[in-house]
Structures are given as C-alpha cells and as structure tokens.
JSON list of N, CA and C in Angstrom, two decimals:
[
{"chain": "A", "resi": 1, "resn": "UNK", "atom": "N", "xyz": [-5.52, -11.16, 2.63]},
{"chain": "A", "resi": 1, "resn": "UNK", "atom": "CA", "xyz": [-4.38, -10.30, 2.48]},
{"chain": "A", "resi": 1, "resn": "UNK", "atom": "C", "xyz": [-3.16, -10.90, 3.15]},
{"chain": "A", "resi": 2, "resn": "UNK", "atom": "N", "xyz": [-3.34, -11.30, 4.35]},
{"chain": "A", "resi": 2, "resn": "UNK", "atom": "CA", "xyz": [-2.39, -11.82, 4.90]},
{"chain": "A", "resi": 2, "resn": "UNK", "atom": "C", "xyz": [-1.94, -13.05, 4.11]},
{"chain": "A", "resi": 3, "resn": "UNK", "atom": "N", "xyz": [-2.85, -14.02, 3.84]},
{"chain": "A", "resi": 3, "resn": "UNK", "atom": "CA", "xyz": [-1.93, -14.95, 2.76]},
{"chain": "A", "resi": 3, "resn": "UNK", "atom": "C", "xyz": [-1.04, -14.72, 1.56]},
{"chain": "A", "resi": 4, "resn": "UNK", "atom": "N", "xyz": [-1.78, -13.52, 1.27]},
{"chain": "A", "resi": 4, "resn": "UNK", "atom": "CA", "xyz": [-0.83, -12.76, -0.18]},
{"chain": "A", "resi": 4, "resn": "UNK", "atom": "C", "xyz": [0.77, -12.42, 0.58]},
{"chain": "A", "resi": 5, "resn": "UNK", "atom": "N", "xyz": [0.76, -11.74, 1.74]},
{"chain": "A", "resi": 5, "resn": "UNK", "atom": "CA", "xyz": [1.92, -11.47, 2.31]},
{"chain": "A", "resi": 5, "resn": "UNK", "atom": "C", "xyz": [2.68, -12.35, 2.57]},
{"chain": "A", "resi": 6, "resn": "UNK", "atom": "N", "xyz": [2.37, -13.50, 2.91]},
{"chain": "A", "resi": 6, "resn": "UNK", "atom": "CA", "xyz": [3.01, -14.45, 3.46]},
{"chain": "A", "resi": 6, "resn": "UNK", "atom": "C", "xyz": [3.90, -15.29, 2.29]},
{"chain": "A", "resi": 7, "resn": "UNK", "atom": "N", "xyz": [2.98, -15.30, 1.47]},
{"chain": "A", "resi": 7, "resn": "UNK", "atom": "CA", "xyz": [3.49, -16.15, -0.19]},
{"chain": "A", "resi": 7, "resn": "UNK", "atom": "C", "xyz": [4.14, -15.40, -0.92]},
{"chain": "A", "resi": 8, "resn": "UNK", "atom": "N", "xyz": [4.20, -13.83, -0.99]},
{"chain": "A", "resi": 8, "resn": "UNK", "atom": "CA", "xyz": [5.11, -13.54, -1.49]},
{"chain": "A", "resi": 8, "resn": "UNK", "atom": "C", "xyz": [6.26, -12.93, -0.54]},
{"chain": "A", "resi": 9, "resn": "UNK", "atom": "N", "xyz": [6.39, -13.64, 0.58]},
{"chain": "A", "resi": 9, "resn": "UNK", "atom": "CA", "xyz": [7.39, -13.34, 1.73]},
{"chain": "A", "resi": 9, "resn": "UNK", "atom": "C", "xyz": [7.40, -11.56, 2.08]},
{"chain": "A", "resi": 10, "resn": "UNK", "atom": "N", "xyz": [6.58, -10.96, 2.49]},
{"chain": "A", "resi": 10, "resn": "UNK", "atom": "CA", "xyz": [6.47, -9.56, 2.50]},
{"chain": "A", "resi": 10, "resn": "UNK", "atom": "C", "xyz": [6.03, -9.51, 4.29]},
{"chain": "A", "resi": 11, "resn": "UNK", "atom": "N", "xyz": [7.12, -9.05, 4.64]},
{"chain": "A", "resi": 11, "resn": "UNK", "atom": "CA", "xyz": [6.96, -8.10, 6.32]},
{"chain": "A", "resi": 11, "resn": "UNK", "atom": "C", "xyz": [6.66, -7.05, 6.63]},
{"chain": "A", "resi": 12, "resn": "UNK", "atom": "N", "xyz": [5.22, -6.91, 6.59]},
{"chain": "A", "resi": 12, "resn": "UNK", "atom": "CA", "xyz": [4.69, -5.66, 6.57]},
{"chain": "A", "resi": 12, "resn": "UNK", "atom": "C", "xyz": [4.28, -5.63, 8.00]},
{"chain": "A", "resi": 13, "resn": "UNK", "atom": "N", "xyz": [4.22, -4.39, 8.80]},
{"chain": "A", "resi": 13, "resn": "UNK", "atom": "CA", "xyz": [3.83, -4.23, 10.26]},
{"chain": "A", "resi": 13, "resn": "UNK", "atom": "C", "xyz": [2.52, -4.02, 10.14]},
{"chain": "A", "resi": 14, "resn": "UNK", "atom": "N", "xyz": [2.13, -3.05, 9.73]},
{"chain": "A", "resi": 14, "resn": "UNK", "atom": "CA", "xyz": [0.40, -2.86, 9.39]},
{"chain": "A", "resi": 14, "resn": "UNK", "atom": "C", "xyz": [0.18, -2.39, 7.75]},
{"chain": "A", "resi": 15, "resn": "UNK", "atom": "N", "xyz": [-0.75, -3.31, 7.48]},
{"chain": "A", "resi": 15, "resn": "UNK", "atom": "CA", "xyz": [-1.82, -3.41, 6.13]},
{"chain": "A", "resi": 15, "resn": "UNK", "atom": "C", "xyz": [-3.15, -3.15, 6.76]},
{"chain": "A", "resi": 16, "resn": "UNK", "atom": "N", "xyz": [-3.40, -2.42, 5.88]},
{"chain": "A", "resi": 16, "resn": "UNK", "atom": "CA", "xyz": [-5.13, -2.03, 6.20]},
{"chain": "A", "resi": 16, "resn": "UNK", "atom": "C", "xyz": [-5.97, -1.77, 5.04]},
{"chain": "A", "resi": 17, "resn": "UNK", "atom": "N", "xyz": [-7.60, -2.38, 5.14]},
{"chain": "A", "resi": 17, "resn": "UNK", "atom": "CA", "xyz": [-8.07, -2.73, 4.13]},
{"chain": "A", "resi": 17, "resn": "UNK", "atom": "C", "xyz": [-9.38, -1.53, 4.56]},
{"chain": "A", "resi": 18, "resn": "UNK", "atom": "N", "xyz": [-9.50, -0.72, 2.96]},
{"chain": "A", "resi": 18, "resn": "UNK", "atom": "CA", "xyz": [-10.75, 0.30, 3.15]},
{"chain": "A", "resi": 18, "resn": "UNK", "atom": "C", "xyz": [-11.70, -0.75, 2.70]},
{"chain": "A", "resi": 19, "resn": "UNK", "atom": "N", "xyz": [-12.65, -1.47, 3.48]},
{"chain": "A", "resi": 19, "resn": "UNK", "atom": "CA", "xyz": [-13.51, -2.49, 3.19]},
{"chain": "A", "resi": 19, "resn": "UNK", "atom": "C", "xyz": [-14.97, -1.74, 2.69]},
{"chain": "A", "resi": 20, "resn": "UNK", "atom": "N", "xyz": [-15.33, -0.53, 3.05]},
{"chain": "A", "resi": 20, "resn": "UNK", "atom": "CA", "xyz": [-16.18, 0.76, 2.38]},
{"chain": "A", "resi": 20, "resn": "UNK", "atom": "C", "xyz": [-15.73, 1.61, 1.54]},
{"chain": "A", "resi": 21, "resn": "UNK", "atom": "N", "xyz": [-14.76, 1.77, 1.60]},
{"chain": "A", "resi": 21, "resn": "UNK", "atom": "CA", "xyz": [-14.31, 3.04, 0.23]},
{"chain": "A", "resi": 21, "resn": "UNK", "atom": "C", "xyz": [-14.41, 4.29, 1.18]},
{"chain": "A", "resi": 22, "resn": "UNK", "atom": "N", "xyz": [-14.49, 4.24, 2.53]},
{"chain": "A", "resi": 22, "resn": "UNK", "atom": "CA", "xyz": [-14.69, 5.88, 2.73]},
{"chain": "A", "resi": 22, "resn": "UNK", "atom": "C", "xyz": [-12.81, 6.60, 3.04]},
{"chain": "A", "resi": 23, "resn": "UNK", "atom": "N", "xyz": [-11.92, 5.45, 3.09]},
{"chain": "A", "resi": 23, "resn": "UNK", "atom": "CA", "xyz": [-10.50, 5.79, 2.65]},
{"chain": "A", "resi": 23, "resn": "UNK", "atom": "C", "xyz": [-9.98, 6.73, 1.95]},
{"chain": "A", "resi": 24, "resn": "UNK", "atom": "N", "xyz": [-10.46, 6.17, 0.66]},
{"chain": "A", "resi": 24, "resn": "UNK", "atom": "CA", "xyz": [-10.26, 6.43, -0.50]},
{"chain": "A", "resi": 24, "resn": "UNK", "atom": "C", "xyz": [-10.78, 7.40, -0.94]},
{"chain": "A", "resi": 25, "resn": "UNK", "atom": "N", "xyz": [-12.08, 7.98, -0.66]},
{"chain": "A", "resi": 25, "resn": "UNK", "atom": "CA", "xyz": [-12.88, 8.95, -1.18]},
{"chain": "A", "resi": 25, "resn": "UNK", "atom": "C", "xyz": [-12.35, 10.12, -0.51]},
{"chain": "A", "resi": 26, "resn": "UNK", "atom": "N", "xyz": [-12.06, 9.66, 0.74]},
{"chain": "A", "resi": 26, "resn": "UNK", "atom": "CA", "xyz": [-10.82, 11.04, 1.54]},
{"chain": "A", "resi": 26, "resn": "UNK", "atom": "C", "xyz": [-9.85, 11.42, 0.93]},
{"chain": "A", "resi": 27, "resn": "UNK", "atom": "N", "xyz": [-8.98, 10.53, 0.35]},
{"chain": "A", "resi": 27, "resn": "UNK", "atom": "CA", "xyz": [-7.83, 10.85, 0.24]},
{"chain": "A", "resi": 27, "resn": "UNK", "atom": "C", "xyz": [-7.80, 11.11, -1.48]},
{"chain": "A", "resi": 28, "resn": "UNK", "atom": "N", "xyz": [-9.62, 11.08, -2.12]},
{"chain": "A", "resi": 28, "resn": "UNK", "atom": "CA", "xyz": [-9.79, 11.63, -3.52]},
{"chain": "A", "resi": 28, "resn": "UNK", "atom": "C", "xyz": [-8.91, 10.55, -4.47]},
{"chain": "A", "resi": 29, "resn": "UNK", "atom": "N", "xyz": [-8.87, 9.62, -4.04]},
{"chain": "A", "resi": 29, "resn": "UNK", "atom": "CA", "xyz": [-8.57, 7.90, -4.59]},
{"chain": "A", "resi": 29, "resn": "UNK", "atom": "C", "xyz": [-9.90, 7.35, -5.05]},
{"chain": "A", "resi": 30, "resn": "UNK", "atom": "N", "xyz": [-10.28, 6.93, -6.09]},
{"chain": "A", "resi": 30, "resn": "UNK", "atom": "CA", "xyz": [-11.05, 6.48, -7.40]},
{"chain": "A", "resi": 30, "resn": "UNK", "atom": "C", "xyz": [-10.77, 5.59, -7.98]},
{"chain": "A", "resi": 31, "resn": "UNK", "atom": "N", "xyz": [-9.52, 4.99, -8.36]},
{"chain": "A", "resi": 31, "resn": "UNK", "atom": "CA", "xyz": [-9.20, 3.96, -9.09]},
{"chain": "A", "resi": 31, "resn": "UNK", "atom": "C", "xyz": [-8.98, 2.61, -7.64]},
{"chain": "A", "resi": 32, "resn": "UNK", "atom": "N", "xyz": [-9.54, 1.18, -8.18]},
{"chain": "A", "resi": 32, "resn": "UNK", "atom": "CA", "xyz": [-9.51, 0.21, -7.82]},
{"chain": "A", "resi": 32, "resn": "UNK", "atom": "C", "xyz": [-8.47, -0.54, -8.47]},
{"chain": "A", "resi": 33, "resn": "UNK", "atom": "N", "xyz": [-7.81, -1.56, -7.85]},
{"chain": "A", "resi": 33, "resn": "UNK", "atom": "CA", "xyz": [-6.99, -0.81, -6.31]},
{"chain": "A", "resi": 33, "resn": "UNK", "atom": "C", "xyz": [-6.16, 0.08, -6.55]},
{"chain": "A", "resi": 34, "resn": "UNK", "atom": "N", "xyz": [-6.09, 0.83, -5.23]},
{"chain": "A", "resi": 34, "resn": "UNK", "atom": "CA", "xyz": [-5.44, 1.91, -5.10]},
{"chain": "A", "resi": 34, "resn": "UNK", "atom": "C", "xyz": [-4.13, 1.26, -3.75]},
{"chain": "A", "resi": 35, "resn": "UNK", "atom": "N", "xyz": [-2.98, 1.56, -4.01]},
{"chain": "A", "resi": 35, "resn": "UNK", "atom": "CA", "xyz": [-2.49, 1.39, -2.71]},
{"chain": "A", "resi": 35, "resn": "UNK", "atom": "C", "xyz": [-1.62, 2.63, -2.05]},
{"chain": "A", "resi": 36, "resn": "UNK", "atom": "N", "xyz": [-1.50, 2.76, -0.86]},
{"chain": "A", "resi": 36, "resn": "UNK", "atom": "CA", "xyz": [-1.51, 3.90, -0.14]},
{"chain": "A", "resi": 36, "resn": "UNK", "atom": "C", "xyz": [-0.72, 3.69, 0.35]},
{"chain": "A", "resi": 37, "resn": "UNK", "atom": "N", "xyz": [0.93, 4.57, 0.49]},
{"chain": "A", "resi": 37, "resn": "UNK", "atom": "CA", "xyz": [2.19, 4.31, 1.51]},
{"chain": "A", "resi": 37, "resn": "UNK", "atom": "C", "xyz": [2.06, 5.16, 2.88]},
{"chain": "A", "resi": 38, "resn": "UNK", "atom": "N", "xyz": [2.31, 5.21, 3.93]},
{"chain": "A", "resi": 38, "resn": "UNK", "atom": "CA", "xyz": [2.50, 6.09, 5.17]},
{"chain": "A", "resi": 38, "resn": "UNK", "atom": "C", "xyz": [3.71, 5.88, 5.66]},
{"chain": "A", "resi": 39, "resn": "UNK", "atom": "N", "xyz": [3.99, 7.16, 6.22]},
{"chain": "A", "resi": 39, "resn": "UNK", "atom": "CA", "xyz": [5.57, 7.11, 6.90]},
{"chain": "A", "resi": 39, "resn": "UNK", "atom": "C", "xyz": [4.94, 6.43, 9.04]},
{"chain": "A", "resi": 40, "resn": "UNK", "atom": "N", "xyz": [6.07, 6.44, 9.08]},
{"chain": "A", "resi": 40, "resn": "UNK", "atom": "CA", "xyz": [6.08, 6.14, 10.76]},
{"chain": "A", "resi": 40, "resn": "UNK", "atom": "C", "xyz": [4.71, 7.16, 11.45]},
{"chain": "A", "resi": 41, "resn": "UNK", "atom": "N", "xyz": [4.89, 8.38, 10.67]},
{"chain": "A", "resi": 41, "resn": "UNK", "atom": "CA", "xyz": [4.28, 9.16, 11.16]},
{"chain": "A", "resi": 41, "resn": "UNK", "atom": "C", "xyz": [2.72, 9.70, 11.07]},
{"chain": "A", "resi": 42, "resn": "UNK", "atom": "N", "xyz": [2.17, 8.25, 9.97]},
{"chain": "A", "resi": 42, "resn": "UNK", "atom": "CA", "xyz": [1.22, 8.69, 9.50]},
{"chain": "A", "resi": 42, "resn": "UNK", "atom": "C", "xyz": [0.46, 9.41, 8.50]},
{"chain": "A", "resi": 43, "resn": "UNK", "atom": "N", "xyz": [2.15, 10.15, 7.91]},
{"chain": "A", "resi": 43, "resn": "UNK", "atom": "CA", "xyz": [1.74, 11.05, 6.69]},
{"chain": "A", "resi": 43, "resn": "UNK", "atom": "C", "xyz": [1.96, 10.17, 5.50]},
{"chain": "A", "resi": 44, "resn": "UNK", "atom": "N", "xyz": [0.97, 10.73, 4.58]},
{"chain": "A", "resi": 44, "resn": "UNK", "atom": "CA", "xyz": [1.08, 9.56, 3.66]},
{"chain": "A", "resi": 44, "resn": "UNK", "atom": "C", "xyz": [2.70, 10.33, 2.58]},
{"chain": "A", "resi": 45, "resn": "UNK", "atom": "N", "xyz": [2.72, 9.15, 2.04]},
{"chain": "A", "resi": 45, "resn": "UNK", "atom": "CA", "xyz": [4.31, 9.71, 1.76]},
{"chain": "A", "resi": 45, "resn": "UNK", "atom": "C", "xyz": [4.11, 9.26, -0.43]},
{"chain": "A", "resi": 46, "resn": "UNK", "atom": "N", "xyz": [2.90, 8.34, -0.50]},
{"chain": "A", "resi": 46, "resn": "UNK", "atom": "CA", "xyz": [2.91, 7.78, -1.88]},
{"chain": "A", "resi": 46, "resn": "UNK", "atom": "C", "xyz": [1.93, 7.43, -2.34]},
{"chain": "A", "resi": 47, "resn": "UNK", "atom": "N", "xyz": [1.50, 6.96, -3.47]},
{"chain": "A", "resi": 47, "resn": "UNK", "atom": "CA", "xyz": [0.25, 6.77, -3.84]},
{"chain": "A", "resi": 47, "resn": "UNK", "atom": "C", "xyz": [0.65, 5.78, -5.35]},
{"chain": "A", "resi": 48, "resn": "UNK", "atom": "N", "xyz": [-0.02, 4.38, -5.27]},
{"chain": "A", "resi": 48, "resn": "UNK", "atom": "CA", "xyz": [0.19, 3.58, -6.72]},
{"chain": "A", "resi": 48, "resn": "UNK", "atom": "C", "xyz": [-1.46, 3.44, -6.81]},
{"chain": "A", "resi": 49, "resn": "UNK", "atom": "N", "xyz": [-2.01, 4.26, -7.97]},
{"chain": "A", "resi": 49, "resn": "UNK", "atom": "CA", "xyz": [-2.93, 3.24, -8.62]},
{"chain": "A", "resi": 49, "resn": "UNK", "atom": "C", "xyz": [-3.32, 2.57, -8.92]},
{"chain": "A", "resi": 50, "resn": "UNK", "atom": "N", "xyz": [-4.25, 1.48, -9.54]},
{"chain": "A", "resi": 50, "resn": "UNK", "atom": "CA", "xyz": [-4.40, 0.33, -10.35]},
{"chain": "A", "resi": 50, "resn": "UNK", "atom": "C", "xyz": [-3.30, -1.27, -9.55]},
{"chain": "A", "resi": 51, "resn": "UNK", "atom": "N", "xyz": [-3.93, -2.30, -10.11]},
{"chain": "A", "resi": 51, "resn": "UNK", "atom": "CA", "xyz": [-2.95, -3.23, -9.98]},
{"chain": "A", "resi": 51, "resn": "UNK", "atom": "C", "xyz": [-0.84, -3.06, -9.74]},
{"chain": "A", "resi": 52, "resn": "UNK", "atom": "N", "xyz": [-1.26, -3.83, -8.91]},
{"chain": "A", "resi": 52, "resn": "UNK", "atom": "CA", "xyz": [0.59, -3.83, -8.49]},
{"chain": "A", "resi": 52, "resn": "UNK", "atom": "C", "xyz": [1.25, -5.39, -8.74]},
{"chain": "A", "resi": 53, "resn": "UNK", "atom": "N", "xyz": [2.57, -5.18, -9.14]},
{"chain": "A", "resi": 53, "resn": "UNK", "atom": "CA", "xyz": [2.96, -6.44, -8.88]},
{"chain": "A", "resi": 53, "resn": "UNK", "atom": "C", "xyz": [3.73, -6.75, -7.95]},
{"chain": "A", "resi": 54, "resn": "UNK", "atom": "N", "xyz": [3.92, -7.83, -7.25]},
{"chain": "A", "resi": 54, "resn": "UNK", "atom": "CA", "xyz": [4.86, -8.30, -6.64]},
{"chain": "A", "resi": 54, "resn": "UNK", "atom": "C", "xyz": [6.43, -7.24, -6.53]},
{"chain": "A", "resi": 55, "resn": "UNK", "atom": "N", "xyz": [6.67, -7.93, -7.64]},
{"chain": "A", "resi": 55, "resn": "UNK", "atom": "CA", "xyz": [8.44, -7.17, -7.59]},
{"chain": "A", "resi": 55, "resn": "UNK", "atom": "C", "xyz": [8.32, -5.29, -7.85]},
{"chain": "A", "resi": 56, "resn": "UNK", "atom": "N", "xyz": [7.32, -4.83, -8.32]},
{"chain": "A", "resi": 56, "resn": "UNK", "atom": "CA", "xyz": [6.94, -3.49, -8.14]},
{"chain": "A", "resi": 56, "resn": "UNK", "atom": "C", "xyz": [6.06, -3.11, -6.64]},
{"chain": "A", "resi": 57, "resn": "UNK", "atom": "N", "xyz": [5.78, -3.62, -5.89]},
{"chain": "A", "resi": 57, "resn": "UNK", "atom": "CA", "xyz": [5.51, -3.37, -4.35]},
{"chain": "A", "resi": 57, "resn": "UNK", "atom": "C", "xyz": [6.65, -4.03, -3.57]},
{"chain": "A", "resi": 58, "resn": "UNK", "atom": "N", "xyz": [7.36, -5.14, -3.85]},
{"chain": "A", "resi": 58, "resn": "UNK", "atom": "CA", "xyz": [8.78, -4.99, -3.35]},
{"chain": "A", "resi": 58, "resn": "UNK", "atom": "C", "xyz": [9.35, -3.57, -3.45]},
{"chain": "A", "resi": 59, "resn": "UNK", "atom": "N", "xyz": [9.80, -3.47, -4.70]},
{"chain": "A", "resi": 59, "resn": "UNK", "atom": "CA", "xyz": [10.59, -2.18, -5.11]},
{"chain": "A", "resi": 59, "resn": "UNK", "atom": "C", "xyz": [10.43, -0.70, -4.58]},
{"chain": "A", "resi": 60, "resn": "UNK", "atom": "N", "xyz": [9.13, -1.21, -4.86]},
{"chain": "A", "resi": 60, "resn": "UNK", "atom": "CA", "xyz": [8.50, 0.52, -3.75]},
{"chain": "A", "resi": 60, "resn": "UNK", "atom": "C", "xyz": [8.72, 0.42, -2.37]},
{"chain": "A", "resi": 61, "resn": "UNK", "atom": "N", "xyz": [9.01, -0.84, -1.37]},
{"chain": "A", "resi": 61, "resn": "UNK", "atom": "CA", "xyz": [8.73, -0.62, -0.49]},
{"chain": "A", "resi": 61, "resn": "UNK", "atom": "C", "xyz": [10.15, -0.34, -0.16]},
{"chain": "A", "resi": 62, "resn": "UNK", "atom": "N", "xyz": [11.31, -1.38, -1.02]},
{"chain": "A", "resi": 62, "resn": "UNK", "atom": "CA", "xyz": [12.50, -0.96, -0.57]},
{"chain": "A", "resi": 62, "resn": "UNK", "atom": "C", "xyz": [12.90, 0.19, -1.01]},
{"chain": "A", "resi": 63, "resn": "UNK", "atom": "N", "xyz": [12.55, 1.11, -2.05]},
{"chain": "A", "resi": 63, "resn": "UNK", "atom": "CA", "xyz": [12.56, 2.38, -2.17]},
{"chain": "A", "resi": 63, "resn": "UNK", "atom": "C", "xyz": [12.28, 3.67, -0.70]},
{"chain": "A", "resi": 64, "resn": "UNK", "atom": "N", "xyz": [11.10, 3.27, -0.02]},
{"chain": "A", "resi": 64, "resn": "UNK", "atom": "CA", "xyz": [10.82, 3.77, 0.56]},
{"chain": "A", "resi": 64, "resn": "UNK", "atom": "C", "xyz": [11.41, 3.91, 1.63]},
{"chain": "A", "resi": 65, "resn": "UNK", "atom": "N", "xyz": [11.80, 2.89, 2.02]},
{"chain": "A", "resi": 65, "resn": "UNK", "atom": "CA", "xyz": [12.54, 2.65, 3.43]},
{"chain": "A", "resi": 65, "resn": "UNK", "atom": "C", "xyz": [13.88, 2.97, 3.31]},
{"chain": "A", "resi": 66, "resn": "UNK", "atom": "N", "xyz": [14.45, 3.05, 2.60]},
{"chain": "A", "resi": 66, "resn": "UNK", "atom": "CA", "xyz": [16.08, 3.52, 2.08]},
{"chain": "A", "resi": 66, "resn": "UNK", "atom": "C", "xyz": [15.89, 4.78, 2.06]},
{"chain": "A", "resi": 67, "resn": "UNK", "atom": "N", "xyz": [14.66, 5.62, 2.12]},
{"chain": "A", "resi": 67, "resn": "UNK", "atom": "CA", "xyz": [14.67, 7.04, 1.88]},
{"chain": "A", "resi": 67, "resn": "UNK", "atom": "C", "xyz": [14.87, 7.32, 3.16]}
]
C-alpha cells in the first residue's frame, strides 16, 4: 500500500488495511474493495465501492478536505 502511495504521490497520514474483513462486515461493506473516508474525528464521513482510480481518490480526497 505504501508503494501505491508513494507512486502516485498521495500524503496520506493513516491508511489502514481490514486484512480479515471484520471492518467491513461492521460497517455492512460487501463489495471488494471497498474504501472508507474518516473525518479527524473518526466518524466516517464516505464510502466508495469497487475499484478506484487514481485521479478519482485524488478528487475525493481533495473534495473532502475543502469541505
């Protein structure tokens, strides 16, 4: 993961990987991959299904943070 970040130049503070699925089954997430946004605070704030791309997890993230 960290190499993915690095190559597509992405500064993320924390990434975290449900390496069991018991994440996902909490939060009633089913589709592989699933990716999961959180605010500062822990609350989750978003939810992308399925495959992401690059310039669409850019976009979301600068979406997010501008909010």
């Amino acid at each position: 993961m960290q190499n993915y970040l690095q190559q597509h130049s992405l500064q993320l503070d924390e990434v975290l990987l449900d390496t069991n699925g018991s994440t996902a089954q909490k939060m009633g997430m089913f589709g592989l991959p699933s990716t999961l946004f959180f605010d500062a605070q822990g609350k989750l704030i978003d939810t992308h299904m399925g495959e992401i791309t690059h310039a669409a997890l850019h976009q979301k993230i600068q979406n997010l943070v501008s909010d």
